PDB file of C-alpha atoms in Angstrom:
ATOM      1  CA  MET A   1       0.000   0.000   0.000  1.00 85.00           C
ATOM      2  CA  GLU A   2       1.245   3.473  -0.820  1.00 92.00           C
ATOM      3  CA  LEU A   3       2.216   5.729   2.062  1.00 94.00           C
ATOM      4  CA  GLN A   4      -0.435   8.343   1.214  1.00 95.00           C
ATOM      5  CA  GLN A   5      -3.218   5.777   1.264  1.00 94.00           C
ATOM      6  CA  LEU A   6      -1.910   4.257   4.519  1.00 92.00           C
ATOM      7  CA  LYS A   7      -1.803   7.682   6.195  1.00 93.00           C
ATOM      8  CA  LYS A   8      -5.362   8.478   5.110  1.00 94.00           C
ATOM      9  CA  ILE A   9      -6.688   5.196   6.497  1.00 92.00           C
ATOM     10  CA  LEU A  10      -4.816   5.560   9.800  1.00 92.00           C
ATOM     11  CA  ALA A  11      -5.862   9.199  10.174  1.00 93.00           C
ATOM     12  CA  ALA A  12      -9.521   8.374   9.477  1.00 93.00           C
ATOM     13  CA  GLU A  13      -9.492   5.595  12.094  1.00 90.00           C
ATOM     14  CA  ALA A  14      -7.780   7.873  14.610  1.00 92.00           C
ATOM     15  CA  LYS A  15     -10.280  10.652  13.959  1.00 93.00           C
ATOM     16  CA  GLU A  16     -13.125   8.203  14.477  1.00 92.00           C
ATOM     17  CA  LYS A  17     -11.592   7.317  17.868  1.00 91.00           C
ATOM     18  CA  GLY A  18     -11.404  11.000  18.863  1.00 93.00           C
ATOM     19  CA  ILE A  19      -7.804  11.999  18.188  1.00 94.00           C
ATOM     20  CA  CYS A  20      -7.051  15.721  18.516  1.00 94.00           C
ATOM     21  CA  LYS A  21      -6.566  17.905  15.446  1.00 96.00           C
ATOM     22  CA  GLU A  22      -2.815  18.311  16.077  1.00 96.00           C
ATOM     23  CA  TRP A  23      -2.104  14.557  16.095  1.00 95.00           C
ATOM     24  CA  TYR A  24      -4.499  14.015  13.175  1.00 96.00           C
ATOM     25  CA  GLU A  25      -2.308  16.402  11.190  1.00 96.00           C
ATOM     26  CA  TYR A  26       0.856  14.629  12.398  1.00 96.00           C
ATOM     27  CA  ILE A  27      -0.463  11.396  10.912  1.00 95.00           C
ATOM     28  CA  LEU A  28      -1.440  12.988   7.598  1.00 96.00           C
ATOM     29  CA  ASN A  29       1.924  14.762   7.300  1.00 97.00           C
ATOM     30  CA  ALA A  30       4.164  11.871   8.338  1.00 97.00           C
ATOM     31  CA  PRO A  31       6.973  11.583   5.758  1.00 97.00           C
ATOM     32  CA  SER A  32       7.519   7.837   6.235  1.00 96.00           C
ATOM     33  CA  LYS A  33       6.277   4.613   7.792  1.00 94.00           C
ATOM     34  CA  GLU A  34       9.012   4.992  10.374  1.00 95.00           C
ATOM     35  CA  ARG A  35       7.502   8.318  11.471  1.00 95.00           C
ATOM     36  CA  LEU A  36       4.058   6.688  11.688  1.00 94.00           C
ATOM     37  CA  LEU A  37       5.525   4.053  14.010  1.00 92.00           C
ATOM     38  CA  MET A  38       7.150   6.754  16.133  1.00 93.00           C
ATOM     39  CA  LEU A  39       3.762   8.459  16.419  1.00 94.00           C
ATOM     40  CA  PHE A  40       2.203   5.146  17.481  1.00 91.00           C
ATOM     41  CA  VAL A  41       4.807   4.695  20.222  1.00 92.00           C
ATOM     42  CA  LYS A  42       4.559   8.309  21.424  1.00 93.00           C
ATOM     43  CA  GLY A  43       0.765   8.206  21.345  1.00 92.00           C
ATOM     44  CA  LEU A  44       0.478   4.752  22.867  1.00 90.00           C
ATOM     45  CA  ASN A  45      -1.758   5.924  25.724  1.00 88.00           C
ATOM     46  CA  PHE A  46      -4.346   7.130  23.186  1.00 89.00           C
ATOM     47  CA  CYS A  47      -4.028   3.903  21.216  1.00 86.00           C
ATOM     48  CA  LEU A  48      -4.506   1.682  24.268  1.00 83.00           C
ATOM     49  CA  LYS A  49      -7.297   3.758  25.776  1.00 85.00           C
ATOM     50  CA  ASN A  50      -9.247   3.736  22.507  1.00 84.00           C
ATOM     51  CA  ASN A  51      -8.291   0.222  21.398  1.00 77.00           C
ATOM     52  CA  TYR A  52      -6.690   1.787  18.345  1.00 72.00           C
ATOM     53  CA  GLN A  53      -4.263  -0.799  17.072  1.00 65.00           C
ATOM     54  CA  ALA A  54      -5.075  -0.780  13.365  1.00 59.00           C
ATOM     55  CA  SER A  55      -4.494  -4.552  13.333  1.00 65.00           C
ATOM     56  CA  PRO A  56      -5.185  -5.240   9.640  1.00 73.00           C
ATOM     57  CA  LEU A  57      -2.544  -2.663   8.699  1.00 81.00           C
ATOM     58  CA  TRP A  58       0.300  -4.104  10.799  1.00 83.00           C
ATOM     59  CA  ALA A  59       1.569  -6.016   7.771  1.00 85.00           C
ATOM     60  CA  GLU A  60       2.424  -2.655   6.207  1.00 89.00           C
ATOM     61  CA  PHE A  61       5.062  -2.171   8.913  1.00 91.00           C
ATOM     62  CA  GLU A  62       6.620  -5.635   8.667  1.00 87.00           C
ATOM     63  CA  GLY A  63      10.379  -5.555   9.103  1.00 89.00           C
ATOM     64  CA  ILE A  64      10.521  -2.058  10.617  1.00 92.00           C
ATOM     65  CA  ARG A  65       8.182  -2.206  13.611  1.00 92.00           C
ATOM     66  CA  GLN A  66      10.512  -4.542  15.529  1.00 92.00           C
ATOM     67  CA  HIS A  67      13.251  -1.898  15.315  1.00 92.00           C
ATOM     68  CA  TYR A  68      10.888   0.424  17.194  1.00 93.00           C
ATOM     69  CA  GLY A  69      10.095  -2.287  19.741  1.00 95.00           C
ATOM     70  CA  VAL A  70       6.602  -3.110  18.483  1.00 94.00           C
ATOM     71  CA  PHE A  71       5.813  -6.834  18.385  1.00 94.00           C
ATOM     72  CA  LEU A  72       2.509  -8.380  17.268  1.00 91.00           C
ATOM     73  CA  ASN A  73       2.019 -12.159  17.271  1.00 92.00           C
ATOM     74  CA  GLU A  74       5.730 -12.790  16.796  1.00 94.00           C
ATOM     75  CA  PRO A  75       8.909 -13.739  18.663  1.00 97.00           C
ATOM     76  CA  ILE A  76      10.404 -11.051  20.895  1.00 98.00           C
ATOM     77  CA  ASN A  77      14.158 -10.654  21.096  1.00 97.00           C
ATOM     78  CA  ALA A  78      14.892  -7.158  22.364  1.00 97.00           C
ATOM     79  CA  LYS A  79      18.071  -5.787  23.907  1.00 98.00           C
ATOM     80  CA  ASP A  80      18.247  -2.338  25.512  1.00 98.00           C
ATOM     81  CA  LEU A  81      15.383  -0.860  23.468  1.00 97.00           C
ATOM     82  CA  ARG A  82      13.764   2.306  24.815  1.00 97.00           C
ATOM     83  CA  ASN A  83      10.279   0.806  24.316  1.00 97.00           C
ATOM     84  CA  VAL A  84       8.986  -2.735  23.994  1.00 98.00           C
ATOM     85  CA  ILE A  85       5.313  -3.030  23.076  1.00 96.00           C
ATOM     86  CA  ALA A  86       4.042  -6.611  22.866  1.00 96.00           C
ATOM     87  CA  PHE A  87       0.559  -7.479  21.595  1.00 90.00           C
ATOM     88  CA  GLY A  88      -1.298 -10.603  20.603  1.00 91.00           C
ATOM     89  CA  THR A  89       0.497 -13.890  21.142  1.00 95.00           C
ATOM     90  CA  SER A  90       4.050 -12.533  21.086  1.00 96.00           C
ATOM     91  CA  GLU A  91       6.575 -14.499  23.133  1.00 98.00           C
ATOM     92  CA  GLY A  92      10.210 -13.940  23.971  1.00 98.00           C
ATOM     93  CA  ILE A  93      12.841 -12.078  25.950  1.00 98.00           C
ATOM     94  CA  ALA A  94      13.594  -8.405  26.563  1.00 98.00           C
ATOM     95  CA  GLU A  95      16.921  -7.614  28.223  1.00 98.00           C
ATOM     96  CA  PHE A  96      17.989  -4.309  29.722  1.00 98.00           C
ATOM     97  CA  SER A  97      21.485  -3.587  31.029  1.00 98.00           C
ATOM     98  CA  GLY A  98      23.874  -0.817  31.974  1.00 98.00           C
ATOM     99  CA  PHE A  99      22.146   2.508  32.494  1.00 98.00           C
ATOM    100  CA  THR A 100      19.245   1.757  30.153  1.00 98.00           C
ATOM    101  CA  VAL A 101      15.891   3.409  30.908  1.00 98.00           C
ATOM    102  CA  SER A 102      13.004   1.568  29.239  1.00 98.00           C
ATOM    103  CA  GLN A 103       9.290   1.009  29.175  1.00 98.00           C
ATOM    104  CA  VAL A 104       7.559  -2.300  28.428  1.00 98.00           C
ATOM    105  CA  TRP A 105       3.888  -2.880  27.634  1.00 97.00           C
ATOM    106  CA  ALA A 106       2.659  -6.492  27.688  1.00 97.00           C
ATOM    107  CA  ARG A 107      -0.920  -6.958  26.489  1.00 94.00           C
ATOM    108  CA  ASP A 108      -3.295  -9.588  25.175  1.00 94.00           C
ATOM    109  CA  ASN A 109      -1.774 -13.081  25.491  1.00 96.00           C
ATOM    110  CA  THR A 110       1.864 -12.038  25.414  1.00 97.00           C
ATOM    111  CA  LYS A 111       4.412 -14.154  27.287  1.00 98.00           C
ATOM    112  CA  ILE A 112       7.607 -12.250  27.953  1.00 98.00           C
ATOM    113  CA  VAL A 113      10.701 -12.687  30.093  1.00 98.00           C
ATOM    114  CA  ILE A 114      12.250  -9.415  31.250  1.00 98.00           C
ATOM    115  CA  ARG A 115      15.817  -9.293  32.547  1.00 98.00           C
ATOM    116  CA  ALA A 116      17.159  -6.094  34.070  1.00 98.00           C
ATOM    117  CA  THR A 117      20.821  -5.892  35.102  1.00 98.00           C
ATOM    118  CA  GLY A 118      23.364  -3.256  36.056  1.00 98.00           C
ATOM    119  CA  TYR A 119      21.696   0.069  36.785  1.00 98.00           C
ATOM    120  CA  ALA A 120      18.828  -0.398  34.330  1.00 98.00           C
ATOM    121  CA  TYR A 121      15.475   1.190  35.166  1.00 98.00           C
ATOM    122  CA  VAL A 122      12.446  -0.484  33.588  1.00 98.00           C
ATOM    123  CA  THR A 123       8.734   0.239  33.931  1.00 98.00           C
ATOM    124  CA  ILE A 124       6.342  -2.496  32.888  1.00 98.00           C
ATOM    125  CA  ASP A 125       2.610  -2.262  32.196  1.00 97.00           C
ATOM    126  CA  ILE A 126       0.883  -5.653  32.312  1.00 97.00           C
ATOM    127  CA  ALA A 127      -2.671  -5.953  30.989  1.00 95.00           C
ATOM    128  CA  ASP A 128      -5.234  -8.451  29.755  1.00 94.00           C
ATOM    129  CA  CYS A 129      -3.915 -12.047  29.991  1.00 97.00           C
ATOM    130  CA  ALA A 130      -0.215 -11.262  29.533  1.00 98.00           C
ATOM    131  CA  GLU A 131       2.287 -13.386  31.458  1.00 98.00           C
ATOM    132  CA  VAL A 132       5.505 -11.672  32.524  1.00 98.00           C
ATOM    133  CA  GLU A 133       8.546 -13.189  34.209  1.00 98.00           C
ATOM    134  CA  ILE A 134      10.784 -10.507  35.741  1.00 98.00           C
ATOM    135  CA  THR A 135      14.371 -10.988  36.881  1.00 98.00           C
ATOM    136  CA  ALA A 136      16.353  -8.062  38.262  1.00 98.00           C
ATOM    137  CA  SER A 137      19.960  -8.171  39.445  1.00 98.00           C
ATOM    138  CA  ASP A 138      22.814  -5.889  40.474  1.00 98.00           C
ATOM    139  CA  ALA A 139      21.308  -2.441  41.177  1.00 98.00           C
ATOM    140  CA  ALA A 140      18.494  -2.614  38.591  1.00 98.00           C
ATOM    141  CA  ARG A 141      15.118  -1.068  39.392  1.00 98.00           C
ATOM    142  CA  VAL A 142      11.828  -2.311  37.986  1.00 98.00           C
ATOM    143  CA  CYS A 143       8.388  -0.790  38.517  1.00 98.00           C
ATOM    144  CA  VAL A 144       5.362  -2.848  37.468  1.00 98.00           C
ATOM    145  CA  PHE A 145       1.916  -1.358  36.825  1.00 98.00           C
ATOM    146  CA  ARG A 146      -0.449  -4.303  36.904  1.00 98.00           C
ATOM    147  CA  HIS A 147      -3.722  -3.692  35.074  1.00 96.00           C
ATOM    148  CA  GLY A 148      -4.312  -7.422  34.585  1.00 97.00           C
ATOM    149  CA  GLY A 149      -2.358 -10.492  33.552  1.00 97.00           C
ATOM    150  CA  SER A 150       0.128 -12.262  35.788  1.00 98.00           C
ATOM    151  CA  TYR A 151       3.776 -12.047  36.732  1.00 98.00           C
ATOM    152  CA  THR A 152       6.566 -13.769  38.615  1.00 98.00           C
ATOM    153  CA  LYS A 153       9.548 -11.906  39.988  1.00 98.00           C
ATOM    154  CA  SER A 154      12.986 -12.563  41.402  1.00 98.00           C
ATOM    155  CA  THR A 155      15.832 -10.317  42.484  1.00 98.00           C
ATOM    156  CA  THR A 156      19.489 -10.667  43.388  1.00 98.00           C
ATOM    157  CA  GLY A 157      22.008  -8.170  44.670  1.00 97.00           C
ATOM    158  CA  ASN A 158      20.584  -4.717  45.382  1.00 98.00           C
ATOM    159  CA  ALA A 159      17.916  -4.928  42.684  1.00 98.00           C
ATOM    160  CA  ARG A 160      14.340  -3.940  43.474  1.00 98.00           C
ATOM    161  CA  ILE A 161      11.002  -4.718  41.878  1.00 98.00           C
ATOM    162  CA  ASN A 162       8.053  -2.532  42.907  1.00 98.00           C
ATOM    163  CA  ILE A 163       4.491  -3.662  42.067  1.00 98.00           C
ATOM    164  CA  ILE A 164       1.625  -1.169  41.776  1.00 98.00           C
ATOM    165  CA  ASP A 165      -1.756  -2.841  41.429  1.00 97.00           C
ATOM    166  CA  LYS A 166      -4.000  -0.757  39.144  1.00 95.00           C
ATOM    167  CA  ARG A 167      -6.820  -3.332  38.996  1.00 91.00           C
ATOM    168  CA  LYS A 168      -8.836  -1.541  41.711  1.00 76.00           C
TER     169      LYS A 168
END
């Protein structure tokens, strides 16, 4: 599909979901598919709140979405990415080390192992039926926002994992 046509479809869906005029224009004026993916990541709260995932169009981003940390029904193998967004039946590992600061979203039926080492700081949002296994070591810090799903956790060294239950 041509970029212009893709932008028009995405913008129309976003407008239907109530996107503001400024972001509607961002979508229409995006110069590339990469920029559209960046907008998706930056506007993730809107997308999640309005169930705006444009699922049938994900194939248009095949091969580039993984670079931006977006995984849909596919294996996850991420190392020190700023964002990891896992949907559908994605399964795999996300590792964070050194002084990395990252955010992870696990939704739907995702199964993901998260390893934080060194001085990494990772926030994790768990929703739906996602299963997350968290391991933190050294001086890593992990903060989990649990909206649903399940998790297991383990720490070594001075690492800490903080759980905030948002299911109330």
